[in-house]
Short mmCIF file of C-alpha atoms in Angstrom, two decimals:
data_model
loop_
_atom_site.label_atom_id
_atom_site.label_comp_id
_atom_site.label_asym_id
_atom_site.label_seq_id
_atom_site.Cartn_x
_atom_site.Cartn_y
_atom_site.Cartn_z
CA MET H 1 -46.59 -148.14 49.76
CA ILE H 2 -43.79 -150.39 51.07
CA ASN H 3 -41.61 -150.12 54.25
CA VAL H 4 -39.14 -152.98 54.97
CA THR H 5 -37.33 -152.81 58.18
CA ASN H 6 -34.29 -154.86 59.35
CA LEU H 7 -35.49 -158.04 57.51
CA SER H 8 -33.66 -160.85 57.65
CA LYS H 9 -33.98 -164.69 56.64
CA SER H 10 -31.99 -167.77 56.69
CA TYR H 11 -32.29 -171.08 54.97
CA GLY H 12 -30.31 -173.32 57.45
CA PRO H 13 -26.57 -172.15 57.46
CA ILE H 14 -27.36 -169.83 54.36
CA GLN H 15 -28.17 -166.24 55.33
CA ALA H 16 -30.45 -164.96 52.44
CA LEU H 17 -31.23 -161.69 53.68
CA GLN H 18 -29.10 -159.45 56.49
CA GLY H 19 -30.84 -156.47 57.78
CA VAL H 20 -32.57 -155.32 54.66
CA ASN H 21 -34.17 -151.77 54.76
CA PHE H 22 -35.72 -149.86 52.17
CA HIS H 23 -39.00 -147.93 51.57
CA ILE H 24 -41.04 -147.40 48.13
CA ALA H 25 -43.38 -144.19 47.71
CA PRO H 26 -46.67 -144.60 45.73
CA GLY H 27 -46.50 -144.16 41.98
CA GLU H 28 -42.65 -145.23 42.04
CA ILE H 29 -41.11 -147.82 39.57
CA VAL H 30 -38.30 -149.50 41.58
CA GLY H 31 -35.98 -152.10 40.34
CA LEU H 32 -34.71 -154.76 42.77
CA LEU H 33 -31.42 -155.58 41.04
CA GLY H 34 -28.91 -158.14 42.30
CA PRO H 35 -26.96 -161.34 40.85
CA ASN H 36 -28.46 -164.71 41.21
CA GLY H 37 -28.91 -165.76 44.74
CA ALA H 38 -28.60 -162.24 46.09
CA GLY H 39 -31.83 -162.35 47.93
CA LYS H 40 -34.43 -160.74 45.17
CA THR H 41 -36.85 -163.58 45.42
CA THR H 42 -36.78 -164.33 48.87
CA THR H 43 -37.43 -160.62 49.53
CA ILE H 44 -40.43 -160.61 47.26
CA LYS H 45 -41.97 -163.93 48.94
CA ILE H 46 -41.71 -162.12 52.09
CA LEU H 47 -43.43 -158.97 50.94
CA THR H 48 -46.41 -161.02 49.22
CA GLY H 49 -46.82 -162.94 52.44
CA TYR H 50 -45.80 -166.27 50.82
CA LEU H 51 -42.68 -166.55 53.13
CA GLN H 52 -42.31 -165.54 56.98
CA PRO H 53 -38.87 -163.68 57.71
CA ASP H 54 -36.79 -164.52 60.91
CA ASP H 55 -36.88 -161.03 61.76
CA GLY H 56 -37.97 -157.49 61.03
CA ALA H 57 -41.24 -156.07 59.55
CA VAL H 58 -42.79 -155.21 56.40
CA LEU H 59 -45.67 -152.85 55.97
CA ILE H 60 -47.81 -152.72 52.72
CA ASP H 61 -50.09 -149.86 52.38
CA GLY H 62 -49.81 -149.23 56.01
CA LEU H 63 -50.73 -153.06 56.77
CA ASP H 64 -48.15 -155.60 58.65
CA VAL H 65 -47.61 -158.44 55.99
CA LEU H 66 -47.52 -160.92 58.88
CA THR H 67 -50.87 -159.79 60.74
CA HIS H 68 -52.91 -158.75 57.91
CA THR H 69 -51.72 -161.21 55.12
CA ARG H 70 -55.11 -161.52 53.38
CA GLU H 71 -55.75 -157.64 53.41
CA VAL H 72 -52.00 -157.19 52.06
CA GLN H 73 -52.38 -159.56 49.34
CA ALA H 74 -55.74 -158.11 48.23
CA ARG H 75 -53.84 -155.09 47.39
CA ILE H 76 -50.74 -156.66 45.40
CA GLY H 77 -50.71 -158.04 41.73
CA TYR H 78 -48.07 -160.72 41.81
CA LEU H 79 -46.23 -162.16 38.89
CA PRO H 80 -43.62 -164.74 40.21
CA GLU H 81 -40.91 -165.78 38.29
CA SER H 82 -42.65 -168.56 36.99
CA ALA H 83 -46.17 -167.99 36.58
CA PRO H 84 -48.85 -170.41 37.85
CA LEU H 85 -50.52 -171.07 34.58
CA TYR H 86 -53.06 -173.78 33.56
CA PRO H 87 -52.11 -175.21 30.16
CA GLU H 88 -55.18 -176.99 29.48
CA LEU H 89 -57.12 -174.00 30.38
CA SER H 90 -58.07 -171.12 27.67
CA VAL H 91 -56.85 -167.71 28.41
CA GLN H 92 -60.44 -166.64 29.15
CA SER H 93 -61.20 -169.52 31.18
CA TYR H 94 -57.95 -169.03 33.33
CA LEU H 95 -58.70 -165.43 33.68
CA ARG H 96 -62.43 -165.78 34.94
CA MET H 97 -61.13 -168.38 37.40
CA ILE H 98 -58.60 -165.91 38.88
CA ALA H 99 -61.23 -163.21 39.02
CA ASP H 100 -63.48 -165.57 41.01
CA LEU H 101 -60.42 -166.32 43.20
CA ARG H 102 -59.64 -162.55 43.71
CA GLN H 103 -63.45 -161.99 44.32
CA VAL H 104 -64.13 -159.44 41.67
CA PRO H 105 -67.93 -158.39 41.96
CA GLU H 106 -69.81 -159.92 38.98
CA GLU H 107 -70.99 -156.93 37.83
CA GLU H 108 -67.56 -155.71 37.33
CA MET H 109 -66.16 -158.99 35.92
CA ALA H 110 -66.73 -158.42 32.41
CA LEU H 111 -65.07 -154.71 32.68
CA ARG H 112 -62.08 -156.05 34.63
CA LEU H 113 -61.38 -158.80 32.18
CA SER H 114 -61.65 -156.62 29.37
CA GLU H 115 -59.29 -154.20 30.83
CA ALA H 116 -56.75 -156.56 31.59
CA VAL H 117 -56.64 -158.54 28.46
CA ARG H 118 -56.47 -155.31 26.28
CA ALA H 119 -53.71 -153.86 28.56
CA THR H 120 -51.75 -156.94 27.90
CA GLY H 121 -52.51 -157.46 24.13
CA LEU H 122 -54.45 -160.90 24.74
CA VAL H 123 -57.72 -160.10 22.83
CA ASP H 124 -56.97 -162.36 19.90
CA GLN H 125 -55.74 -165.32 22.20
CA LEU H 126 -58.53 -165.49 24.57
CA THR H 127 -59.95 -168.81 23.28
CA ARG H 128 -56.53 -170.58 22.94
CA PRO H 129 -55.36 -173.07 25.39
CA ILE H 130 -52.57 -171.47 27.46
CA GLY H 131 -50.31 -174.31 26.82
CA HIS H 132 -50.36 -173.47 23.06
CA LEU H 133 -49.16 -170.06 23.62
CA SER H 134 -45.44 -168.71 23.17
CA LYS H 135 -43.42 -167.81 26.32
CA GLY H 136 -44.18 -164.09 25.55
CA TYR H 137 -48.00 -164.74 25.57
CA ARG H 138 -47.76 -166.82 28.58
CA GLN H 139 -46.07 -163.91 30.40
CA ARG H 140 -48.63 -161.57 29.23
CA VAL H 141 -51.41 -163.87 30.73
CA GLY H 142 -49.33 -164.06 34.28
CA LEU H 143 -49.22 -160.28 34.04
CA ALA H 144 -53.04 -160.21 33.05
CA GLN H 145 -53.84 -162.17 36.16
CA ALA H 146 -51.77 -159.87 38.40
CA ILE H 147 -53.72 -156.67 37.52
CA LEU H 148 -57.41 -158.06 37.26
CA HIS H 149 -58.18 -156.77 40.43
CA GLN H 150 -56.74 -153.39 39.93
CA PRO H 151 -54.06 -153.68 42.64
CA LYS H 152 -52.29 -150.70 44.38
CA LEU H 153 -49.06 -152.65 43.95
CA LEU H 154 -47.52 -154.71 41.08
CA ILE H 155 -44.58 -157.11 42.32
CA LEU H 156 -42.97 -158.67 39.38
CA ASP H 157 -40.39 -161.39 39.64
CA GLU H 158 -37.93 -161.49 36.64
CA PRO H 159 -40.88 -160.38 34.23
CA SER H 160 -38.92 -160.59 31.05
CA LEU H 161 -37.17 -164.00 31.69
CA GLY H 162 -37.20 -166.10 28.53
CA LEU H 163 -38.40 -163.41 26.47
CA ASP H 164 -36.86 -162.55 22.89
CA PRO H 165 -35.94 -158.85 22.29
CA THR H 166 -39.13 -157.92 20.71
CA GLN H 167 -41.13 -159.42 23.62
CA ILE H 168 -38.76 -157.70 26.09
CA VAL H 169 -39.66 -154.15 24.40
CA GLU H 170 -43.30 -154.96 24.84
CA MET H 171 -43.16 -156.08 28.37
CA ARG H 172 -41.40 -153.05 29.10
CA ASN H 173 -44.05 -150.60 27.51
CA LEU H 174 -46.73 -152.66 29.17
CA ILE H 175 -45.23 -152.35 32.65
CA ARG H 176 -44.84 -148.42 31.90
CA ARG H 177 -48.50 -148.19 31.32
CA LEU H 178 -49.35 -150.24 34.16
CA ALA H 179 -47.45 -147.85 36.31
CA GLN H 180 -49.84 -145.10 35.56
CA ARG H 181 -52.20 -146.80 38.11
CA SER H 182 -49.90 -148.83 40.39
CA THR H 183 -46.58 -148.86 42.13
CA VAL H 184 -44.46 -151.20 40.61
CA LEU H 185 -41.41 -153.27 42.38
CA PHE H 186 -39.76 -155.55 39.84
CA SER H 187 -36.62 -157.88 40.26
CA THR H 188 -34.07 -158.68 37.68
CA HIS H 189 -30.42 -159.15 37.26
CA ILE H 190 -30.72 -157.65 33.69
CA LEU H 191 -28.98 -154.38 33.97
CA SER H 192 -30.72 -153.00 30.78
CA GLU H 193 -34.04 -153.52 32.30
CA VAL H 194 -33.48 -151.37 35.19
CA GLU H 195 -32.07 -148.48 33.01
CA ALA H 196 -34.99 -148.64 30.70
CA LEU H 197 -37.61 -148.64 33.24
CA CYS H 198 -36.71 -147.28 36.54
CA ASP H 199 -35.74 -143.93 38.22
CA ARG H 200 -34.74 -145.82 41.00
CA VAL H 201 -32.86 -149.06 41.78
CA ILE H 202 -32.27 -151.04 44.94
CA ILE H 203 -29.24 -153.14 44.71
CA LEU H 204 -29.09 -156.33 46.62
CA ILE H 205 -25.65 -158.56 47.15
CA ASN H 206 -25.29 -161.18 49.53
CA GLY H 207 -28.57 -160.50 51.37
CA ARG H 208 -27.81 -156.79 51.95
CA VAL H 209 -28.76 -153.48 50.42
CA ARG H 210 -25.54 -152.17 48.79
CA ALA H 211 -27.44 -149.41 47.03
CA ASP H 212 -30.64 -147.50 47.13
CA ALA H 213 -30.82 -144.36 45.02
CA ARG H 214 -32.04 -142.76 41.84
CA LEU H 215 -30.05 -143.87 38.69
CA SER H 216 -28.85 -140.18 38.16
CA GLU H 217 -27.40 -140.23 41.64
CA LEU H 218 -25.60 -143.68 41.20
CA ALA H 219 -24.29 -142.43 37.91
CA ALA H 220 -22.91 -138.89 39.03
CA THR H 221 -19.45 -138.38 40.04
CA PRO H 222 -17.21 -135.35 41.02
CA HIS H 223 -14.61 -136.35 38.59
CA ALA H 224 -14.10 -134.52 35.03
CA ILE H 225 -13.43 -135.67 31.56
CA LEU H 226 -11.20 -133.30 29.54
CA VAL H 227 -10.65 -133.90 25.97
CA LEU H 228 -8.04 -131.87 23.84
CA GLU H 229 -7.59 -131.38 20.33
CA ASP H 230 -3.98 -132.13 20.83
CA ALA H 231 -1.99 -133.14 24.11
CA PRO H 232 0.37 -130.18 25.00
CA PRO H 233 3.52 -131.21 26.83
CA GLY H 234 3.02 -131.65 30.63
CA VAL H 235 -0.78 -131.64 30.69
CA ASP H 236 -1.12 -134.28 33.35
CA SER H 237 1.43 -132.51 35.73
CA VAL H 238 -0.34 -129.10 35.40
CA LEU H 239 -3.67 -130.68 36.20
CA ARG H 240 -2.27 -132.48 39.18
CA GLY H 241 -1.33 -129.01 40.47
CA LEU H 242 -5.08 -127.90 40.47
CA ASP H 243 -6.45 -127.49 44.02
CA GLY H 244 -8.77 -130.49 44.76
CA VAL H 245 -7.33 -132.76 42.27
CA GLN H 246 -6.78 -136.32 43.69
CA GLY H 247 -5.24 -137.88 40.58
CA VAL H 248 -5.17 -137.86 36.57
CA GLU H 249 -5.79 -140.89 34.12
CA ARG H 250 -5.42 -140.91 30.56
CA VAL H 251 -8.79 -142.47 29.07
CA GLU H 252 -10.05 -143.28 25.28
CA SER H 253 -12.12 -140.22 24.00
CA GLY H 254 -13.79 -142.57 21.52
CA ASP H 255 -12.84 -140.53 18.62
CA GLY H 256 -8.93 -140.43 18.99
CA TYR H 257 -8.65 -137.26 20.67
CA PRO H 258 -6.44 -137.00 23.93
CA ALA H 259 -8.53 -137.44 27.08
CA TYR H 260 -8.07 -137.21 30.58
CA ARG H 261 -10.33 -138.30 33.60
CA VAL H 262 -9.48 -135.92 36.15
CA LEU H 263 -10.24 -137.42 39.70
CA ALA H 264 -11.63 -135.02 42.35
CA ALA H 265 -11.02 -135.29 46.19
CA GLY H 266 -13.92 -134.48 48.65
CA GLY H 267 -16.77 -134.45 46.05
CA ARG H 268 -15.75 -130.87 44.68
CA ASP H 269 -16.79 -130.06 40.96
CA LEU H 270 -13.59 -129.45 39.26
CA CYS H 271 -14.91 -128.41 35.72
CA PRO H 272 -14.87 -124.64 36.37
CA ALA H 273 -11.26 -124.74 37.65
CA ILE H 274 -10.23 -126.95 34.54
CA TYR H 275 -11.97 -124.51 32.28
CA HIS H 276 -10.19 -121.65 33.50
CA LEU H 277 -6.85 -123.61 33.72
CA ALA H 278 -7.40 -124.56 30.18
CA ARG H 279 -7.80 -120.93 28.85
CA GLU H 280 -4.92 -119.79 30.83
CA GLN H 281 -2.62 -122.55 29.38
CA ASP H 282 -4.24 -121.99 25.54
CA TRP H 283 -4.96 -125.53 25.50
CA PRO H 284 -7.13 -126.54 22.32
CA LEU H 285 -10.49 -127.28 24.40
CA ARG H 286 -12.77 -130.10 22.41
CA GLU H 287 -14.65 -131.15 25.23
CA LEU H 288 -15.21 -130.82 29.23
CA ARG H 289 -17.97 -132.59 31.12
CA ARG H 290 -18.48 -134.27 34.47
CA ASP H 291 -17.82 -138.00 34.31
CA VAL H 292 -20.63 -140.52 34.70
CA ARG H 293 -20.55 -144.00 35.56
CA THR H 294 -22.76 -146.41 33.88
CA LEU H 295 -25.02 -148.69 36.09
CA GLU H 296 -23.04 -151.82 34.89
CA SER H 297 -19.71 -150.07 36.41
CA VAL H 298 -21.79 -149.23 39.65
CA PHE H 299 -22.98 -152.68 40.07
CA ASN H 300 -19.43 -154.38 39.31
CA GLU H 301 -17.67 -152.09 41.86
CA LEU H 302 -20.35 -153.13 44.74
CA ALA H 303 -20.09 -156.79 43.65
CA THR H 304 -16.27 -156.78 43.45
CA ALA H 305 -16.28 -155.07 46.87
CA ALA H 306 -18.77 -157.38 48.68
#
């Protein structure tokens, strides 16, 4: 659905994007994650045809954004960070205007409007002026205008910005439902949003793609966590003697038991060897598992190394 190749963009001396490459298959929900100023919004503006890159190519559904801009935009539903709403219009009038601009056929107009307002929970707000709505409902109106024409691709820029916790949960559930019909790319700097919604994340830092992987792949490590009922003498040194062990660290187990992170060299799974060692040494084994990293720790590692 999206193919981005060697995308670059600068604003004067500021290099916003530097050789960005990624692709997104139909049906995926992908989070574009990065700190403020990482290049997320610039990337989205280029994908949607609102901004031209200095270099590189973008294909949406097989069409070049630069040469087939109108055709590409017809396939996209776009919710920018600040939705272009008209506060004096009622919800119904605004959505009808957007449907006209999107050239929704008159014979399909009523059905499309009905589907959009039901999907976004706006049925009871149709006659209210947009300016009288809460932030959460205004975000819903912005999302409703993005899905009126049943786009193949939904691009959402910070869709939960300014929402309270209850509204954030509602927005997540809504995005999941919409993903049954459309490919979804949404940008955010909120890690919990990506963990709650995405199987895959693209991390942008300083205008470069620093990671592009499924969350399970980012979280996986070759290291092992060993938790014992008590700590026999010399556990650390015995573990270091195992083949493939790079180091041993004492860690908090959360329940007060002695715990160790056993660092693996070369990506080897150490759990089977540690299990056999624990049996040989008659250690009181409480837990043995592969270590996993949180998205927060991955993100902080990448940001620190940038």
